[in-house]
Amino acid sequence: MFRGAPPETPVPDRRRSFDSFELTPLTPHIGAEVRGIDLAKPLSDAQEKDVRDAFREWMVLTFRDQQLTRDQHKAFARLFGRLHSHPMHAGKHHGDDDEVLPVRTNADSKWTSGDGWHTDVTCDAIPPLGSMLYVTETPESGGGDTLFADMSLAYDMLSEPMQAFLETLTAMHDGAIPYVGAYKTTPPEGGYPKNEHPVVIRHPDTGRKILYVNAGFTSHLVGLAPAESRALLDMLFRHIDSTPRLYCRVEWEPGTLTFWDNRCTQHHAVWDYYPYSRYGERVSVFGDEAPSL
Ligand code: SIN
């Protein structure tokens, strides 16, 4: 059905001009491409401030033309906090460096990381503040893009009564859903993490409200009957799936690093390149506080 009316959520006023680099928005709401800054070198105070400001405003920053060692990748991530270790490392499913999640897909892959809408590791009590994926190999066939969705805009687009109701709820986020259900890994002793978070949270820096449930990890809404929980989650997941205005699309090149704000976005890695190969490494940064409203 066509909408037939102007959007009630107008284009936000976001900064497009920075002294430290050239920024080109991917869409008016979310995502920007950044050129003219070398992340392999230590950033000056002015560069770091500009990166922080642009990150806060655009939520997804795609840095082009980078050539990073693993240590340089980690050093850039450490500017934003302590490095996170993915729960799948606890079961030794993912390489030898606990601070790096390899994202490798080829003709032998049974799955690729993140092939469905999700926020990273919301099964943790304090999920990562952000993740940085550095891609060094893109599929010869083309494809392998990643979609990112603005979850503050997703919240803003709901009706006021629905917003008010959702603000009263919490949801369970269960690591077994992706890591066992989809990826078929054996859980570590004690199982993968499972935690409850508010359905609507507030961004600690911008104060914007965020719809905080995702199809990757959210098992149910606490306190509702199973059928009510399923119907409401399905409605919210359909809202995300069926609203293109929420998205930007990152087209990777070898040497692209994308840094996303994991508190206010979801992403979906598109596996449209089978049997070709794609490779990147993801480093995530710990959040400072549990998600809250
Ligand atoms: C992920 O972190 O979910 C993977 C993203 C991607 O491969 O583009």
Tab-separated table of C-alpha atoms and ligand atoms in Angstrom:
chain	number	residue	atom	x	y	z
A	1	MET	CA	0.000	0.000	0.000
A	2	PHE	CA	1.372	3.443	-0.873
A	3	ARG	CA	1.518	5.849	2.035
A	4	GLY	CA	-0.156	8.830	0.327
A	5	ALA	CA	0.958	11.511	2.816
A	6	PRO	CA	4.127	13.430	3.649
A	7	PRO	CA	6.238	11.802	6.364
A	8	GLU	CA	5.538	13.033	9.880
A	9	THR	CA	9.215	12.637	10.746
A	10	PRO	CA	11.075	15.302	8.725
A	11	VAL	CA	14.758	15.224	7.805
A	12	PRO	CA	16.810	15.954	10.935
A	13	ASP	CA	19.310	18.766	11.088
A	14	ARG	CA	22.651	16.909	11.013
A	15	ARG	CA	26.139	18.327	10.575
A	16	ARG	CA	27.634	17.571	7.159
A	17	SER	CA	30.819	19.576	7.262
A	18	PHE	CA	33.873	18.658	9.362
A	19	ASP	CA	37.408	20.083	9.291
A	20	SER	CA	39.098	16.685	9.760
A	21	PHE	CA	37.571	14.791	6.825
A	22	GLU	CA	35.098	14.886	3.987
A	23	LEU	CA	31.686	13.497	4.949
A	24	THR	CA	29.033	12.415	2.458
A	25	PRO	CA	25.663	11.299	3.850
A	26	LEU	CA	24.385	7.927	2.649
A	27	THR	CA	20.813	9.016	3.432
A	28	PRO	CA	19.350	12.100	5.136
A	29	HIS	CA	18.737	10.137	8.379
A	30	ILE	CA	21.447	7.557	8.901
A	31	GLY	CA	24.895	6.693	7.614
A	32	ALA	CA	27.747	8.724	6.170
A	33	GLU	CA	30.810	7.964	4.128
A	34	VAL	CA	34.069	9.438	5.418
A	35	ARG	CA	37.159	10.102	3.285
A	36	GLY	CA	40.436	11.855	3.930
A	37	ILE	CA	41.380	10.476	7.341
A	38	ASP	CA	43.955	7.733	7.971
A	39	LEU	CA	42.858	5.492	10.827
A	40	ALA	CA	46.215	3.692	10.819
A	41	LYS	CA	47.780	6.778	12.443
A	42	PRO	CA	47.006	8.102	15.925
A	43	LEU	CA	44.247	10.703	15.617
A	44	SER	CA	44.800	14.291	16.721
A	45	ASP	CA	42.413	15.654	19.377
A	46	ALA	CA	40.561	17.594	16.689
A	47	GLN	CA	40.200	14.509	14.459
A	48	GLU	CA	39.002	12.389	17.364
A	49	LYS	CA	36.416	15.000	18.337
A	50	ASP	CA	35.142	15.206	14.757
A	51	VAL	CA	34.863	11.399	14.541
A	52	ARG	CA	32.941	11.314	17.843
A	53	ASP	CA	30.617	14.127	16.736
A	54	ALA	CA	29.955	12.547	13.340
A	55	PHE	CA	29.360	9.151	14.963
A	56	ARG	CA	26.827	10.623	17.388
A	57	GLU	CA	24.949	12.333	14.574
A	58	TRP	CA	25.118	9.768	11.760
A	59	MET	CA	25.187	6.478	13.775
A	60	VAL	CA	26.990	4.632	10.976
A	61	LEU	CA	30.325	5.891	9.618
A	62	THR	CA	31.903	4.203	6.614
A	63	PHE	CA	35.602	5.043	6.381
A	64	ARG	CA	37.007	4.466	2.884
A	65	ASP	CA	40.544	3.749	1.663
A	66	GLN	CA	41.964	2.333	4.897
A	67	GLN	CA	44.933	-0.009	5.232
A	68	LEU	CA	44.960	-1.304	8.759
A	69	THR	CA	46.821	-3.960	10.648
A	70	ARG	CA	44.830	-5.787	13.278
A	71	ASP	CA	46.584	-3.755	15.981
A	72	GLN	CA	45.713	-0.483	14.260
A	73	HIS	CA	42.097	-1.598	13.949
A	74	LYS	CA	42.031	-2.370	17.680
A	75	ALA	CA	43.818	0.882	18.582
A	76	PHE	CA	41.136	2.891	16.763
A	77	ALA	CA	38.388	0.898	18.528
A	78	ARG	CA	40.035	1.433	21.940
A	79	LEU	CA	39.491	5.190	21.600
A	80	PHE	CA	35.846	4.413	22.335
A	81	GLY	CA	36.283	1.932	25.193
A	82	ARG	CA	37.445	-1.484	26.294
A	83	LEU	CA	37.308	-4.194	23.637
A	84	HIS	CA	34.531	-6.739	23.839
A	85	SER	CA	34.991	-10.491	23.528
A	86	HIS	CA	32.233	-12.218	21.577
A	87	PRO	CA	30.324	-14.963	23.486
A	88	MET	CA	31.157	-17.425	20.691
A	89	HIS	CA	34.830	-17.101	21.695
A	90	ALA	CA	33.909	-18.729	25.026
A	91	GLY	CA	33.042	-21.885	23.088
A	92	LYS	CA	36.203	-21.473	20.932
A	93	HIS	CA	34.195	-21.226	17.757
A	94	HIS	CA	35.852	-18.171	16.356
A	95	GLY	CA	39.572	-17.924	15.833
A	96	ASP	CA	42.443	-17.318	18.179
A	97	ASP	CA	42.075	-13.646	19.094
A	98	ASP	CA	39.322	-13.081	21.646
A	99	GLU	CA	38.967	-9.413	20.688
A	100	VAL	CA	38.404	-10.066	16.991
A	101	LEU	CA	35.411	-11.702	15.342
A	102	PRO	CA	36.386	-12.946	11.879
A	103	VAL	CA	33.520	-12.610	9.393
A	104	ARG	CA	34.434	-15.113	6.721
A	105	THR	CA	32.010	-16.392	4.103
A	106	ASN	CA	32.823	-18.669	1.175
A	107	ALA	CA	31.455	-21.591	-0.852
A	108	ASP	CA	31.786	-23.907	2.179
A	109	SER	CA	29.907	-21.614	4.592
A	110	LYS	CA	26.713	-22.950	6.135
A	111	TRP	CA	25.799	-19.453	7.356
A	112	THR	CA	27.183	-15.947	7.352
A	113	SER	CA	27.297	-13.701	10.404
A	114	GLY	CA	24.400	-11.312	10.735
A	115	ASP	CA	22.235	-12.480	7.817
A	116	GLY	CA	19.038	-11.092	9.382
A	117	TRP	CA	18.040	-7.917	11.264
A	118	HIS	CA	19.799	-7.709	14.618
A	119	THR	CA	21.714	-5.578	17.094
A	120	ASP	CA	25.025	-7.148	18.126
A	121	VAL	CA	25.055	-9.347	21.240
A	122	THR	CA	21.959	-7.929	22.992
A	123	CYS	CA	22.014	-11.169	25.006
A	124	ASP	CA	24.779	-9.541	27.096
A	125	ALA	CA	23.849	-7.574	30.234
A	126	ILE	CA	25.726	-4.630	28.714
A	127	PRO	CA	25.807	-5.100	24.935
A	128	PRO	CA	28.571	-3.456	22.884
A	129	LEU	CA	28.359	0.304	22.424
A	130	GLY	CA	29.502	-0.121	18.846
A	131	SER	CA	31.203	-2.420	16.390
A	132	MET	CA	33.809	-1.789	13.706
A	133	LEU	CA	33.934	-4.154	10.749
A	134	TYR	CA	37.003	-3.841	8.527
A	135	VAL	CA	36.460	-5.606	5.208
A	136	THR	CA	39.475	-6.662	3.160
A	137	GLU	CA	37.870	-9.025	0.623
A	138	THR	CA	34.616	-8.383	-1.234
A	139	PRO	CA	32.858	-10.943	-3.467
A	140	GLU	CA	33.983	-11.024	-7.104
A	141	SER	CA	30.319	-11.208	-8.057
A	142	GLY	CA	29.530	-7.903	-6.314
A	143	GLY	CA	27.002	-7.837	-3.479
A	144	GLY	CA	27.683	-8.514	0.176
A	145	ASP	CA	26.344	-5.117	1.264
A	146	THR	CA	25.122	-4.425	4.779
A	147	LEU	CA	21.877	-2.622	5.609
A	148	PHE	CA	21.656	-0.498	8.758
A	149	ALA	CA	18.404	0.729	10.311
A	150	ASP	CA	17.844	3.779	12.522
A	151	MET	CA	16.001	2.470	15.574
A	152	SER	CA	15.235	5.942	16.951
A	153	LEU	CA	13.389	6.753	13.756
A	154	ALA	CA	11.672	3.334	14.041
A	155	TYR	CA	10.444	4.387	17.496
A	156	ASP	CA	9.443	7.893	16.347
A	157	MET	CA	7.301	6.424	13.549
A	158	LEU	CA	5.099	4.432	15.962
A	159	SER	CA	1.840	5.945	17.240
A	160	GLU	CA	1.897	7.654	20.639
A	161	PRO	CA	-0.324	5.006	22.322
A	162	MET	CA	1.954	2.234	21.029
A	163	GLN	CA	5.063	4.129	22.171
A	164	ALA	CA	3.542	4.589	25.624
A	165	PHE	CA	2.633	0.900	25.921
A	166	LEU	CA	6.046	-0.303	24.754
A	167	GLU	CA	7.721	1.926	27.330
A	168	THR	CA	6.115	-0.188	30.076
A	169	LEU	CA	7.649	-3.451	28.779
A	170	THR	CA	10.868	-5.398	28.993
A	171	ALA	CA	12.052	-8.163	26.674
A	172	MET	CA	14.297	-11.208	27.012
A	173	HIS	CA	17.331	-11.431	24.691
A	174	ASP	CA	18.791	-14.925	24.333
A	175	GLY	CA	22.173	-15.745	22.755
A	176	ALA	CA	21.091	-19.317	22.051
A	177	ILE	CA	18.678	-18.057	19.352
A	178	PRO	CA	21.423	-17.069	16.867
A	179	TYR	CA	24.440	-18.976	18.156
A	180	VAL	CA	22.732	-22.354	18.605
A	181	GLY	CA	19.519	-21.963	16.560
A	182	ALA	CA	21.091	-20.399	13.463
A	183	TYR	CA	24.840	-21.059	13.728
A	184	LYS	CA	24.568	-24.518	15.378
A	185	THR	CA	27.500	-23.924	17.755
A	186	THR	CA	27.872	-25.863	20.985
A	187	PRO	CA	27.252	-23.486	23.901
A	188	PRO	CA	30.004	-22.914	26.463
A	189	GLU	CA	29.549	-24.348	29.954
A	190	GLY	CA	26.597	-22.565	31.565
A	191	GLY	CA	25.138	-21.644	28.163
A	192	TYR	CA	25.184	-18.443	26.140
A	193	PRO	CA	24.144	-15.228	27.928
A	194	LYS	CA	20.475	-14.334	28.281
A	195	ASN	CA	19.358	-10.926	29.619
A	196	GLU	CA	16.291	-8.735	29.991
A	197	HIS	CA	16.283	-5.158	28.623
A	198	PRO	CA	13.639	-2.433	28.353
A	199	VAL	CA	11.777	-2.445	25.032
A	200	VAL	CA	12.378	1.289	24.694
A	201	ILE	CA	15.709	2.712	25.789
A	202	ARG	CA	17.279	6.143	25.673
A	203	HIS	CA	20.582	6.892	23.955
A	204	PRO	CA	23.058	7.913	26.669
A	205	ASP	CA	24.596	10.682	24.512
A	206	THR	CA	21.740	12.057	22.404
A	207	GLY	CA	18.810	11.365	24.754
A	208	ARG	CA	16.774	10.027	21.807
A	209	LYS	CA	14.415	7.134	22.486
A	210	ILE	CA	15.193	3.859	20.717
A	211	LEU	CA	13.084	0.799	19.903
A	212	TYR	CA	15.211	-1.948	21.428
A	213	VAL	CA	13.973	-5.350	20.288
A	214	ASN	CA	15.532	-7.306	17.447
A	215	ALA	CA	14.662	-10.460	15.530
A	216	GLY	CA	18.160	-11.860	16.080
A	217	PHE	CA	18.047	-12.142	19.872
A	218	THR	CA	14.664	-11.150	21.347
A	219	SER	CA	12.777	-14.258	22.460
A	220	HIS	CA	9.719	-12.735	24.154
A	221	LEU	CA	8.162	-9.764	25.898
A	222	VAL	CA	8.186	-10.341	29.629
A	223	GLY	CA	4.798	-10.559	31.375
A	224	LEU	CA	2.667	-10.923	28.231
A	225	ALA	CA	0.909	-14.133	27.228
A	226	PRO	CA	3.008	-16.049	24.637
A	227	ALA	CA	0.529	-15.303	21.834
A	228	GLU	CA	0.434	-11.583	22.732
A	229	SER	CA	4.212	-11.418	22.879
A	230	ARG	CA	4.599	-13.172	19.502
A	231	ALA	CA	2.011	-10.928	17.802
A	232	LEU	CA	3.538	-7.717	19.143
A	233	LEU	CA	7.129	-8.724	18.327
A	234	ASP	CA	6.065	-9.797	14.833
A	235	MET	CA	4.380	-6.423	14.323
A	236	LEU	CA	7.554	-4.595	15.444
A	237	PHE	CA	9.859	-6.777	13.324
A	238	ARG	CA	7.566	-6.206	10.311
A	239	HIS	CA	7.721	-2.460	10.986
A	240	ILE	CA	11.535	-2.661	10.703
A	241	ASP	CA	11.440	-5.000	7.689
A	242	SER	CA	8.889	-2.975	5.744
A	243	THR	CA	10.089	0.601	6.263
A	244	PRO	CA	12.896	1.382	3.793
A	245	ARG	CA	13.149	4.947	5.127
A	246	LEU	CA	14.853	3.527	8.207
A	247	TYR	CA	17.822	2.169	6.242
A	248	CYS	CA	21.126	3.034	4.721
A	249	ARG	CA	23.077	0.527	2.656
A	250	VAL	CA	26.833	0.176	2.924
A	251	GLU	CA	28.568	-1.110	-0.210
A	252	TRP	CA	31.919	-2.474	0.899
A	253	GLU	CA	35.238	-2.137	-0.896
A	254	PRO	CA	38.469	-3.808	0.231
A	255	GLY	CA	39.813	-1.332	2.802
A	256	THR	CA	36.449	-0.088	4.112
A	257	LEU	CA	35.904	0.122	7.866
A	258	THR	CA	32.362	0.753	9.082
A	259	PHE	CA	31.748	1.836	12.675
A	260	TRP	CA	28.126	1.516	13.806
A	261	ASP	CA	26.406	2.664	16.964
A	262	ASN	CA	25.078	-0.603	18.324
A	263	ARG	CA	22.745	1.150	20.790
A	264	CYS	CA	20.503	2.812	18.232
A	265	THR	CA	20.843	0.741	15.054
A	266	GLN	CA	20.192	-2.728	13.718
A	267	HIS	CA	21.940	-4.255	10.739
A	268	HIS	CA	21.466	-7.034	8.224
A	269	ALA	CA	24.341	-8.511	6.216
A	270	VAL	CA	22.988	-9.499	2.799
A	271	TRP	CA	24.237	-12.927	1.620
A	272	ASP	CA	23.531	-12.513	-2.075
A	273	TYR	CA	26.965	-13.640	-3.344
A	274	TYR	CA	27.060	-17.418	-2.800
A	275	PRO	CA	29.391	-19.195	-3.718
A	276	TYR	CA	31.798	-16.205	-3.755
A	277	SER	CA	33.884	-15.118	-0.783
A	278	ARG	CA	33.925	-12.146	1.533
A	279	TYR	CA	36.206	-11.493	4.511
A	280	GLY	CA	36.329	-8.936	7.273
A	281	GLU	CA	37.210	-8.661	10.944
A	282	ARG	CA	34.942	-7.142	13.553
A	283	VAL	CA	36.067	-5.494	16.756
A	284	SER	CA	33.394	-4.386	19.237
A	285	VAL	CA	33.611	-1.897	22.073
A	286	PHE	CA	32.010	-2.511	25.487
A	287	GLY	CA	29.103	-0.304	26.466
A	288	ASP	CA	29.476	1.771	29.674
A	289	GLU	CA	26.029	1.086	31.002
A	290	ALA	CA	23.120	-1.332	30.705
A	291	PRO	CA	20.422	-0.159	28.264
A	292	SER	CA	17.818	1.932	30.113
A	293	LEU	CA	15.047	4.432	29.474
B	1	SIN	C1	27.704	-8.574	11.673
B	1	SIN	O1	28.465	-8.014	12.447
B	1	SIN	O2	26.560	-8.847	11.987
B	1	SIN	C2	28.206	-8.866	10.280
B	1	SIN	C3	28.027	-7.681	9.432
B	1	SIN	C4	28.534	-7.885	8.045
B	1	SIN	O3	29.147	-8.916	7.750
B	1	SIN	O4	28.345	-7.004	7.216
